Coordinates of C-alpha atoms (C1' of nucleotides) in Angstrom, one line a residue:
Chain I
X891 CA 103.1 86.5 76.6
X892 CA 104.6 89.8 77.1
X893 CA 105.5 90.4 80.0
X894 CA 105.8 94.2 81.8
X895 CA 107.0 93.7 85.2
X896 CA 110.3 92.0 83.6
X897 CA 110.9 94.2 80.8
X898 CA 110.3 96.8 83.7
X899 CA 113.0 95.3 86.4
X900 CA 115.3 95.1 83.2
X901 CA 116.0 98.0 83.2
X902 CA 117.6 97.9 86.4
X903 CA 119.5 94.7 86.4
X904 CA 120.2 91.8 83.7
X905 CA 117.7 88.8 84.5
X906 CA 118.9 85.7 83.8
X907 CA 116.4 82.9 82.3
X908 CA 115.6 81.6 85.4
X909 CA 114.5 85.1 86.7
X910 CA 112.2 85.8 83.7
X911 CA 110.6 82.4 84.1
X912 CA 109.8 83.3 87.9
X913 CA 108.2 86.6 86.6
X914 CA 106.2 84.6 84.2
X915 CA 104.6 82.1 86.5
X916 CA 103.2 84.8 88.1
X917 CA 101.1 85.9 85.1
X918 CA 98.6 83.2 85.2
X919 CA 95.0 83.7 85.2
X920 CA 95.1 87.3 84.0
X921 CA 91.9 89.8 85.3
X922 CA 89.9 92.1 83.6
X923 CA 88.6 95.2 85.0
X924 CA 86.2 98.6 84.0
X925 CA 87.5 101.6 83.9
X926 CA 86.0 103.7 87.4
X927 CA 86.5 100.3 89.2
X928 CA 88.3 99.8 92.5
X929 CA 90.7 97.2 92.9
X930 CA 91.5 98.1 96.3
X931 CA 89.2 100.3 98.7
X932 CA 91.0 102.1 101.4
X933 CA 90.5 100.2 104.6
X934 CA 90.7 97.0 103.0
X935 CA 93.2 93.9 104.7
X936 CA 94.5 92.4 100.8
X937 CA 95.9 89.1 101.2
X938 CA 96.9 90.0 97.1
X939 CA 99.0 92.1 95.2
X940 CA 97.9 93.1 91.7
X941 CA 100.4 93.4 89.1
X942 CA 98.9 95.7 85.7
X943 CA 99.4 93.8 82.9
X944 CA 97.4 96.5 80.4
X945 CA 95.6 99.8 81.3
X946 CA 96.3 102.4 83.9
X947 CA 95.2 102.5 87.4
X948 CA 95.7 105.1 90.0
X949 CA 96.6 105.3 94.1
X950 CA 93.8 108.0 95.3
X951 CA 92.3 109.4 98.1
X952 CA 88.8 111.4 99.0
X953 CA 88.1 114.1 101.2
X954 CA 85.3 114.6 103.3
X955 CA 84.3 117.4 100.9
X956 CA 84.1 114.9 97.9
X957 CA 87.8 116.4 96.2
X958 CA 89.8 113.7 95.3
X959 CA 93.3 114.0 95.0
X960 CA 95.7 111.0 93.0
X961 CA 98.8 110.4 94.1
X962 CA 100.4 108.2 91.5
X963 CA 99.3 106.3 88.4
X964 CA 100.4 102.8 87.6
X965 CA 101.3 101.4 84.4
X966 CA 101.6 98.0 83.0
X967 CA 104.8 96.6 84.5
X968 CA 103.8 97.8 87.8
X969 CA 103.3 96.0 90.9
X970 CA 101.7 97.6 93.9
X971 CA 103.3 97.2 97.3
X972 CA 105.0 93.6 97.4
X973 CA 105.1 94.5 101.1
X974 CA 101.8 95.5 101.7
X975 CA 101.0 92.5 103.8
X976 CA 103.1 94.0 106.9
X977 CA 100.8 97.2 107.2
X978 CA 97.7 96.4 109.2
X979 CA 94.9 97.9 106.3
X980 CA 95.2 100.1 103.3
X981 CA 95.5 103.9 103.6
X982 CA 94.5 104.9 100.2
X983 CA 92.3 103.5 97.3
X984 CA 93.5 101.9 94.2
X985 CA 91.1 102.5 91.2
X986 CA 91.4 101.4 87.5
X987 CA 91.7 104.9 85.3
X988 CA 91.2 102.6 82.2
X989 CA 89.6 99.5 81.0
X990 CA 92.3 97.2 82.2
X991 CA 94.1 93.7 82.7
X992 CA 95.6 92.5 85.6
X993 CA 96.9 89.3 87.7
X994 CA 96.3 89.0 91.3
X995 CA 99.7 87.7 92.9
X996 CA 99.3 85.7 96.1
X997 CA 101.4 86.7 99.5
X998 CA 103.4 83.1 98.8
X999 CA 104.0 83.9 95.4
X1000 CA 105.6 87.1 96.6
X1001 CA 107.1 85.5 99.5
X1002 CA 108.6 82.7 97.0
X1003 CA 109.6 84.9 94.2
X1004 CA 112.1 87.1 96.8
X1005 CA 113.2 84.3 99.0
X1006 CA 114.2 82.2 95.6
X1007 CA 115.7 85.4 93.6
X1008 CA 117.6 87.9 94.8
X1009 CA 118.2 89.5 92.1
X1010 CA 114.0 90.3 91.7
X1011 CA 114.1 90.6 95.1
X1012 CA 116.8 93.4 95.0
X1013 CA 114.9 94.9 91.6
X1014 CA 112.0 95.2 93.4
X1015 CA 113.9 97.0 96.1
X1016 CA 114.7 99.4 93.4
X1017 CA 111.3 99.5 91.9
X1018 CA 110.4 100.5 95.8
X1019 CA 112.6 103.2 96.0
X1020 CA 112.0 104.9 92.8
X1021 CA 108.3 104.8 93.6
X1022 CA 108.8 106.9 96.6
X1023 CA 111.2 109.1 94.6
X1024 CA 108.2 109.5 92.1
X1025 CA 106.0 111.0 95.6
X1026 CA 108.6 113.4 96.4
X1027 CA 108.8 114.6 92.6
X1028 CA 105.0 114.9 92.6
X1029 CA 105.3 117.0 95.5
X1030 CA 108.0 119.4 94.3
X1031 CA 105.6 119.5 91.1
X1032 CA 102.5 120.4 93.4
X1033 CA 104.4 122.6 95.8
X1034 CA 106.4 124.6 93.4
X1035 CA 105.2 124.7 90.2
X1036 CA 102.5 126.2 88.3
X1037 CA 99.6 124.4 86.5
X1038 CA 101.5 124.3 82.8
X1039 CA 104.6 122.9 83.8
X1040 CA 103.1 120.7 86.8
X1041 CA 101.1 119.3 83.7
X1042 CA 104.0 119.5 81.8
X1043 CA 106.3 117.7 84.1
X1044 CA 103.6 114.8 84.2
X1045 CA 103.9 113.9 80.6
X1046 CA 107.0 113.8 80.4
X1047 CA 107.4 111.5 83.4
X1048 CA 104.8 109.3 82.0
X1049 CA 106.9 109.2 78.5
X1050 CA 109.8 107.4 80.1
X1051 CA 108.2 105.3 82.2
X1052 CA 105.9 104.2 79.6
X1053 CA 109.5 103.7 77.6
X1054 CA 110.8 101.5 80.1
X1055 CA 107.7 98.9 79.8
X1056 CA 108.5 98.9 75.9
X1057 CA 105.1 100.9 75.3
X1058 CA 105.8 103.8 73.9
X1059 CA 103.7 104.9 70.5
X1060 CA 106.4 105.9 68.3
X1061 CA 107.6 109.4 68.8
X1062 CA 104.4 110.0 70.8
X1063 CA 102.7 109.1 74.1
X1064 CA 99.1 108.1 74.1
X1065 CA 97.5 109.4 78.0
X1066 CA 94.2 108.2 78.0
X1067 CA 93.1 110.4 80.8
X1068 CA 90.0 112.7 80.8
X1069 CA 90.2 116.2 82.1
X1070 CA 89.3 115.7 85.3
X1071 CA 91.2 112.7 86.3
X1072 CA 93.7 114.8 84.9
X1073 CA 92.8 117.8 87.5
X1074 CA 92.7 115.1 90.3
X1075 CA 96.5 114.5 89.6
X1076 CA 97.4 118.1 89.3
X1077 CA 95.4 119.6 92.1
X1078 CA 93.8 121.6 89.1
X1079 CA 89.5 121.9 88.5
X1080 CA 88.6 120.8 85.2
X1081 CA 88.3 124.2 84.2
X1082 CA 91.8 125.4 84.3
X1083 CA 93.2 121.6 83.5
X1084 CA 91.2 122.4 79.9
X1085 CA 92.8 126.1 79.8
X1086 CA 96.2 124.3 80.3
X1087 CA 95.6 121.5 77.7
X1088 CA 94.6 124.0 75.1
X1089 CA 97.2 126.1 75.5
X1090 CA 99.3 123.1 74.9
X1091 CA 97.3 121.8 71.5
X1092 CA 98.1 125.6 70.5
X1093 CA 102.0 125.2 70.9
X1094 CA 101.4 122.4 68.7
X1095 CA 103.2 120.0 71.5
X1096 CA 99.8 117.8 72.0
X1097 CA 96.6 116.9 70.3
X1098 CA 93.6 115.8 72.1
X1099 CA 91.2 113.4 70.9
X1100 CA 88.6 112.2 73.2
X1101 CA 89.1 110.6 76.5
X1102 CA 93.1 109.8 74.8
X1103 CA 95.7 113.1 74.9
X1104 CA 98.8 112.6 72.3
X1105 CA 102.4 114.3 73.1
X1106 CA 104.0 114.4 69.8
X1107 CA 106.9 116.8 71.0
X1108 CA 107.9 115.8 74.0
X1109 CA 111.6 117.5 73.2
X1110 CA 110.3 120.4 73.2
X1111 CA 107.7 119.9 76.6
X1112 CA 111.2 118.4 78.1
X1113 CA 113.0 122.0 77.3
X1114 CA 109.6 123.8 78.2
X1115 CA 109.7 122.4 81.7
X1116 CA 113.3 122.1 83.0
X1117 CA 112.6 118.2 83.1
X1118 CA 115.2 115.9 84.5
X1119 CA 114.4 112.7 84.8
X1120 CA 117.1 111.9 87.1
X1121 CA 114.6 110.6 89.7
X1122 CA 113.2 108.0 88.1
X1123 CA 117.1 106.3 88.5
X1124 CA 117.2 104.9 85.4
X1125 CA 120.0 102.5 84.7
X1126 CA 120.0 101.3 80.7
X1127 CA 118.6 103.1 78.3
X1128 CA 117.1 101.8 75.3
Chain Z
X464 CA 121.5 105.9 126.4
X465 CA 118.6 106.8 124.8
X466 CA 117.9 105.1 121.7
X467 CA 114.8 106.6 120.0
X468 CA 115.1 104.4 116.9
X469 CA 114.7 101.4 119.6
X470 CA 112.0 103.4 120.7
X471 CA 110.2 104.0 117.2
X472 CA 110.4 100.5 116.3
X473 CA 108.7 99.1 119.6
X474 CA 105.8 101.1 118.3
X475 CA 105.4 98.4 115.4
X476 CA 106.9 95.3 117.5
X477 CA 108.0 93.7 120.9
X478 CA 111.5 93.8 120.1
X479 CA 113.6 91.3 122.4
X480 CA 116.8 91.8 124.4
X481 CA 119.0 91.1 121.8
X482 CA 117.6 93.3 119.3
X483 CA 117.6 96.4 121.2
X484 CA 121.0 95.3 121.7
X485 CA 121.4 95.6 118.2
X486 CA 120.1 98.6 117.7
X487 CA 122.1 99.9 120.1
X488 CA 125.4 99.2 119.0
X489 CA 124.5 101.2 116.2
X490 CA 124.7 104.5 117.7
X491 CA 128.4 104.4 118.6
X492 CA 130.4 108.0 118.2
X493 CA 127.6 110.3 117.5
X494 CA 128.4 113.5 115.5
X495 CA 127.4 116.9 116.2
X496 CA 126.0 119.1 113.0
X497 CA 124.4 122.7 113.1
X498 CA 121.5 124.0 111.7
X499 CA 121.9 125.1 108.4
X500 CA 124.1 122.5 107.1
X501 CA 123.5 119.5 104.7
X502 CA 124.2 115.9 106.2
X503 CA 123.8 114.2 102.1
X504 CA 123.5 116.4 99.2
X505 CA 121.5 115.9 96.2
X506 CA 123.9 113.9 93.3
X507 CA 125.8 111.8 96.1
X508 CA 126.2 108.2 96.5
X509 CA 126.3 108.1 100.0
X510 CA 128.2 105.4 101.9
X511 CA 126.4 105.6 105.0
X512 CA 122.9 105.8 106.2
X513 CA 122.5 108.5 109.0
X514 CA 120.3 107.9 112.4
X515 CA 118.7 111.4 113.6
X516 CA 119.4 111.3 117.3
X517 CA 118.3 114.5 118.6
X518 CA 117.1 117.7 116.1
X519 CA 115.1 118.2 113.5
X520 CA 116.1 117.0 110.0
X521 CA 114.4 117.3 106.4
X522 CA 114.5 115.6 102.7
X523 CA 114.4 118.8 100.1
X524 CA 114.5 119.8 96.9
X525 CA 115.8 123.4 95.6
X526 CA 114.3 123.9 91.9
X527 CA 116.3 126.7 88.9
X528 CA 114.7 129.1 90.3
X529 CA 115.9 129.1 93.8
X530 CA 112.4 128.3 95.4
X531 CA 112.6 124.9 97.6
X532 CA 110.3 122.2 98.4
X533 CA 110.6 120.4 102.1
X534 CA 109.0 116.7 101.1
X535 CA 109.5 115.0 104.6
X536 CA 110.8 115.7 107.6
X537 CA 113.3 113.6 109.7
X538 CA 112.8 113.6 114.1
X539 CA 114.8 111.8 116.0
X540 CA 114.6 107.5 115.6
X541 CA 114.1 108.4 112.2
X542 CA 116.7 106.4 110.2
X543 CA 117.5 107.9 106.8
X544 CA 116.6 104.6 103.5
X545 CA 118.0 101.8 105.0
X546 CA 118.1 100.4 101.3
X547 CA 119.6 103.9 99.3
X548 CA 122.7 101.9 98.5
X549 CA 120.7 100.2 95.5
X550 CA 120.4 103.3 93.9
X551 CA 122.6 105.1 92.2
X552 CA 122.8 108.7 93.0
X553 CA 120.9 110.6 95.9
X554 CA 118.0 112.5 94.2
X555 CA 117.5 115.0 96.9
X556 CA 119.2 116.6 99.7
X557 CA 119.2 115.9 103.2
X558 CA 119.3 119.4 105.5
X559 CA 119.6 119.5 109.5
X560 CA 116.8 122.2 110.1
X561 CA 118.1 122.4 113.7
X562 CA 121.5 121.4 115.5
X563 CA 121.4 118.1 115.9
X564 CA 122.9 114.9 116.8
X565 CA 123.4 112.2 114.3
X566 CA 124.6 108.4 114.1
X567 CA 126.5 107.2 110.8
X568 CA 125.8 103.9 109.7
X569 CA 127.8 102.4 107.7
X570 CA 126.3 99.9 104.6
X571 CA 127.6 97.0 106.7
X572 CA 126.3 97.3 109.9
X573 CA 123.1 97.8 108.1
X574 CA 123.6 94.3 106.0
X575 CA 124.4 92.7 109.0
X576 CA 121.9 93.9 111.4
X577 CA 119.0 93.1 109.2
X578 CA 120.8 89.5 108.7
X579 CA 120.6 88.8 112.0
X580 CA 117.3 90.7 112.9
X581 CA 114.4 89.6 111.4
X582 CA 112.1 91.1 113.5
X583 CA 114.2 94.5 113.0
X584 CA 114.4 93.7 109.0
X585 CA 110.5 93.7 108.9
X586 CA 110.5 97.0 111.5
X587 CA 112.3 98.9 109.0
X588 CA 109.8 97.4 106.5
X589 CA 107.0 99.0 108.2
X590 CA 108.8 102.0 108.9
X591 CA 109.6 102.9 104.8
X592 CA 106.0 101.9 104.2
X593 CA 104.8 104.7 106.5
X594 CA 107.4 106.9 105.4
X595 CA 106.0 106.2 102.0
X596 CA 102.2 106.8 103.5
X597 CA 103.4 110.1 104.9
X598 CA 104.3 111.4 101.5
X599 CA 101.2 110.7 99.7
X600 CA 99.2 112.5 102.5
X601 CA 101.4 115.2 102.3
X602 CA 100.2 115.4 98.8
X603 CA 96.9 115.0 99.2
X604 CA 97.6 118.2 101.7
X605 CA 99.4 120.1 98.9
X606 CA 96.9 119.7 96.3
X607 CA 93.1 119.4 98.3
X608 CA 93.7 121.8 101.2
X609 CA 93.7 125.6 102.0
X610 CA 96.8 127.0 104.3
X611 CA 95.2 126.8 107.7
X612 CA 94.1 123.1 107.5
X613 CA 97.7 122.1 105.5
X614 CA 99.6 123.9 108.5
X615 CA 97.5 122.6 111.1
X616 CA 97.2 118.5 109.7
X617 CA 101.5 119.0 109.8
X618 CA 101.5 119.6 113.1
X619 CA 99.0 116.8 114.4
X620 CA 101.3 114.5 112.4
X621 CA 104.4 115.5 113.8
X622 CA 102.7 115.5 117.6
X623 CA 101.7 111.6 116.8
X624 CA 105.4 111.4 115.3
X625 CA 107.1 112.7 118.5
X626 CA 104.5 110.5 120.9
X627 CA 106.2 107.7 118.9
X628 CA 109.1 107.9 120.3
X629 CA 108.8 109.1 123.5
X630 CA 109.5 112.7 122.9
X631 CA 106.2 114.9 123.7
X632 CA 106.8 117.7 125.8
X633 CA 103.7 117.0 128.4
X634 CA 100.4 117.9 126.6
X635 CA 102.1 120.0 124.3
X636 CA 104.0 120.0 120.9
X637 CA 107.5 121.6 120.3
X638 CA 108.1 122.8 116.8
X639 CA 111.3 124.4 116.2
X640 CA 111.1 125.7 113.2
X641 CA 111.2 129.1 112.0
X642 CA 108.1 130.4 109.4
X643 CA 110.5 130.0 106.2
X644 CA 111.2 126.6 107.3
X645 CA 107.4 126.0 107.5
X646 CA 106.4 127.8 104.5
X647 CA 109.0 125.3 102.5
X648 CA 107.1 122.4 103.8
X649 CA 103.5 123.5 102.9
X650 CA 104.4 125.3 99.6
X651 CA 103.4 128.9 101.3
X652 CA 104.9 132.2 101.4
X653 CA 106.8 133.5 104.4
X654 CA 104.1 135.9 104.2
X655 CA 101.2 133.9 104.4
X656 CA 102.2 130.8 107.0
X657 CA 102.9 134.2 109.1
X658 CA 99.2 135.2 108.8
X659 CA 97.8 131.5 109.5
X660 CA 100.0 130.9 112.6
X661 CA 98.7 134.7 113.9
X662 CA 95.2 132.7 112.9
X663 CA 96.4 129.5 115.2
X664 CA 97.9 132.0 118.0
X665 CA 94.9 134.0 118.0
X666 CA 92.3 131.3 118.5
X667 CA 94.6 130.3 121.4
X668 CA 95.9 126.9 120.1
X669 CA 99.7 127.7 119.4
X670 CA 102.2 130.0 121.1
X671 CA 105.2 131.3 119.1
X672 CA 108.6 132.3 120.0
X673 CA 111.8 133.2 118.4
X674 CA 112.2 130.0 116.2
X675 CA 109.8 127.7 118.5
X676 CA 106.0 127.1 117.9
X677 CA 104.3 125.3 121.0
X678 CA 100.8 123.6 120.3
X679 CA 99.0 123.7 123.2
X680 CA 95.8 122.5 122.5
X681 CA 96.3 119.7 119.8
X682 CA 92.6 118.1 120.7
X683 CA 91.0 121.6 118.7
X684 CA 93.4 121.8 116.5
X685 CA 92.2 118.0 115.2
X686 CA 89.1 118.5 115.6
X687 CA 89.0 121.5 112.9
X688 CA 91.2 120.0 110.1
X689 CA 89.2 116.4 110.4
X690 CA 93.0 115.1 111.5
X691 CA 93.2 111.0 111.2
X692 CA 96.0 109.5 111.1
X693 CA 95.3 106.1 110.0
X694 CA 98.1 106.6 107.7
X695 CA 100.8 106.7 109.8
X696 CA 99.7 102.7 111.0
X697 CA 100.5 103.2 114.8
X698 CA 100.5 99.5 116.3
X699 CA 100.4 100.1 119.8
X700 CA 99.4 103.3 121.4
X701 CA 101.1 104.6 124.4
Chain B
dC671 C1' 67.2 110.1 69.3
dG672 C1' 67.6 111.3 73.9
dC673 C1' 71.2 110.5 77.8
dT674 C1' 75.3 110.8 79.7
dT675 C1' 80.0 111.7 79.9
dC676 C1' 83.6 114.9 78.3
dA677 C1' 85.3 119.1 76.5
dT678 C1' 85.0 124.0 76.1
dT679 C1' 84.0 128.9 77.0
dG680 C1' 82.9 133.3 79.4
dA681 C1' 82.2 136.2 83.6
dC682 C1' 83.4 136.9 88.0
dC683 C1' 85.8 136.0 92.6
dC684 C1' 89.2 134.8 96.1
dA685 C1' 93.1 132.6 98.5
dA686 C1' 97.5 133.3 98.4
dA687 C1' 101.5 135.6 96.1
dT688 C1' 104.1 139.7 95.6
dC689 C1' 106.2 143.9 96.9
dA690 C1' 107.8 146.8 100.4
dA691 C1' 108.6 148.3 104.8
dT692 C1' 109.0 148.1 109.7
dC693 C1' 109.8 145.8 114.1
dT694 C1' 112.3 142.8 117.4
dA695 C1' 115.4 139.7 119.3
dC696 C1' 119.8 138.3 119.6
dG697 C1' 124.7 138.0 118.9
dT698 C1' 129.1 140.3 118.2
dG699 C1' 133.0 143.2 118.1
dG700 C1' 134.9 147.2 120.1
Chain K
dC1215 C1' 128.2 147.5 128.3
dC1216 C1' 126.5 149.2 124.1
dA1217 C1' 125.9 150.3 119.1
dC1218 C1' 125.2 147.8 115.2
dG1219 C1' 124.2 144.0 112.0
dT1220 C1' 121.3 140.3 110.9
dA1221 C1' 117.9 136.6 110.9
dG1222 C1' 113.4 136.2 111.7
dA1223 C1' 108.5 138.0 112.5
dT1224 C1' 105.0 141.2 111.3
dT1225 C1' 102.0 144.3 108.7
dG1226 C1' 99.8 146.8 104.8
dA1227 C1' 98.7 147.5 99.9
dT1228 C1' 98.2 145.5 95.6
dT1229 C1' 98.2 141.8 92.1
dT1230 C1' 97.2 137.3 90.1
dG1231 C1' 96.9 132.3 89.1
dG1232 C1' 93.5 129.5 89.5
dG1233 C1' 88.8 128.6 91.4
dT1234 C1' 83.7 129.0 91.0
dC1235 C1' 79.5 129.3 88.6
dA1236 C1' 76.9 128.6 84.7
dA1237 C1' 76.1 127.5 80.1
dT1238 C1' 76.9 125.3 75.6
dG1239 C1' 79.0 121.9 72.4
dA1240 C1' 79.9 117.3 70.9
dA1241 C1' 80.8 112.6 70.8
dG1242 C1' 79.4 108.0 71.9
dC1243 C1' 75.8 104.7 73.2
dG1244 C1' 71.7 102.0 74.6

DNA sequence: CGCTTCATTGACCCAAATCAATCTACGTGG
DNA sequence: CCACGTAGATTGATTTGGGTCAATGAAGCG
């Protein structure tokens, strides 16, 4: 079975056989969730981390006032929190944004995978770190940049790291985000996240299908956007 | 001495004898640094890990257009990635926004220390988890709320922050920042954090000098920007 | 085929940015 | 000890990116 979270911590390190069969095991009895579903409600004690296998999912949080603000997708390949266990309860939501898959990892299995490999246990280190690179991006995007290249910045973010897992579409990436989850990313109403996105389809750099945006020229989004993708600390490229 | 990374830690866990003892052999030969000046500059591979002893330190970003972004800021027992070594190249820049005192650490010490520690190893678990929780609130400030309530939810944070370790100046809070500085941080103008802090001053909950903001009445001030910091997982409150 | 979820468009509004001075502590050199 | 320079704070006038409100399409689905 293919597996995301090893083709993901490949490209940081070489796994050796033994390694990729740890990652494996861990697959077993796969999940499948509805897109709008939570997986994890703020508040909650988990005594499990999920790994997504297909599908996206998002970190979010609500307001008093209803707004909702998302403050990072995952992907397949990525596994929220290995050390969630030492905080006392969960500060933010985790929703599915898509129809997904996933596999619930117990705290052993975490406990066992990074006592018995360092190598995965230094990978997910790294996986750690780039994550909270990834906040600090998102809020240089929020802070400094306006809606266009905030949106702009997103996609092409998304392209590598859906690269990294092996799942890019060709020459294109495949979003399969409405409007307004869109918005919820982007501190953007659905109004003006439309106004953006057309704007785009008119450059010719997207097309929009429902509920599924396609970047075919993400070259020239890159150039578009000053995007350098030095944060993500990639180490091999494909 | 006065070991406020000691003192940050004991917020999470009873630390014994021997690991205070750790932590304090760490702060050998502080180092001096002014305002102004960068202690790690973005594209670096830094050797060390710094330990902010006294001052006011921040993580930023400067984007082609000069404007910067302020994602975190560093008070003192705030030790800087514990882990950076795994990555390759710092992503962002480290800046002391006041004079300050500082503590290299070198890569070593750091090995050895959470060797030998376990109960420290897991402390600076929970402390890059919060750090981590910090950022996406911080987001969630950027993109859902208006100037006042961004301005005013920084401060509460950074009274519970300096509680922490020890460092509140009787009932009221000691920012020494200058409007620039704070602007950075919550993506405003100079302009406009000027006409929210007159907004704060007038209402009688801050006072403002030359490069020094003093919150006196930091029960208000929660109360009006629905302030709950869950997030920042406080074990044991003073 | 009628609902519901998404996408789209137009008219109007506002929080915050921009532009442009002015003011006020300090700190410094003479 | 004081004139002057400078960083920081303040204020006013004007502009604007993006929000709000309110409909109208359009695709999928039970």
């Amino acid at each position: 079975m293919f597996n995301p979270l090893a083709a993901k911590l490949s490209s940081f390190t070489d796994l050796a056989d033994g390694d990729v069969a740890a990652l494996d095991a861990l697959l077993g009895a796969p999940v499948t969730g509805l897109a709008h579903s939570d997986v994890i409600r703020e508040g909650d004690r988990p005594e499990q981390v999920i790994l997504l296998l297909r599908g996206w999912a998002c970190r979010y949080k609500v307001l008093e006032d209803g707004s909702r603000q998302i403050v990072a997708y995952l992907v397949p390949g990525d596994l929220c929190d290995p050390h969630v266990f030492i905080l006392d309860a969960m500060d933010h939501s985790i929703g599915l944004l898509t129809d997904a898959t996933l596999a619930f990892i117990s705290r052993e299995a975490i406990v066992h995978l990074t006592d018995c490999c360092p190598k995965i246990a230094r990978a997910l280190w790294w996986s750690t770190l780039v994550d909270e690179a990834v906040l600090r991006h998102w809020l240089v995007n929020l802070g400094q940049r306006e809606a266009f290249d905030r949106v702009a910045h997103l996609f092409c973010e998304t392209w590598d790291r859906m690269r990294q897992v092996g799942l890019d579409a060709g020459d294109a990436l495949e979003v399969p985000l409405t409007q307004e989850q869109l918005g919820d990313t982007m501190a953007l109403t659905t109004v003006h996240t439309n106004r953006v996105i057309q704007r785009m389809r008119a450059e010719g750099l997207i097309s929009v299908t429902r509920k599924m945006i396609r970047v075919h020229d993400i070259e020239r989004l890159r150039a578009m956007c000053g995007y350098d993708p030095t944060y993500l600390h990639l180490r091999r490229r494909a």
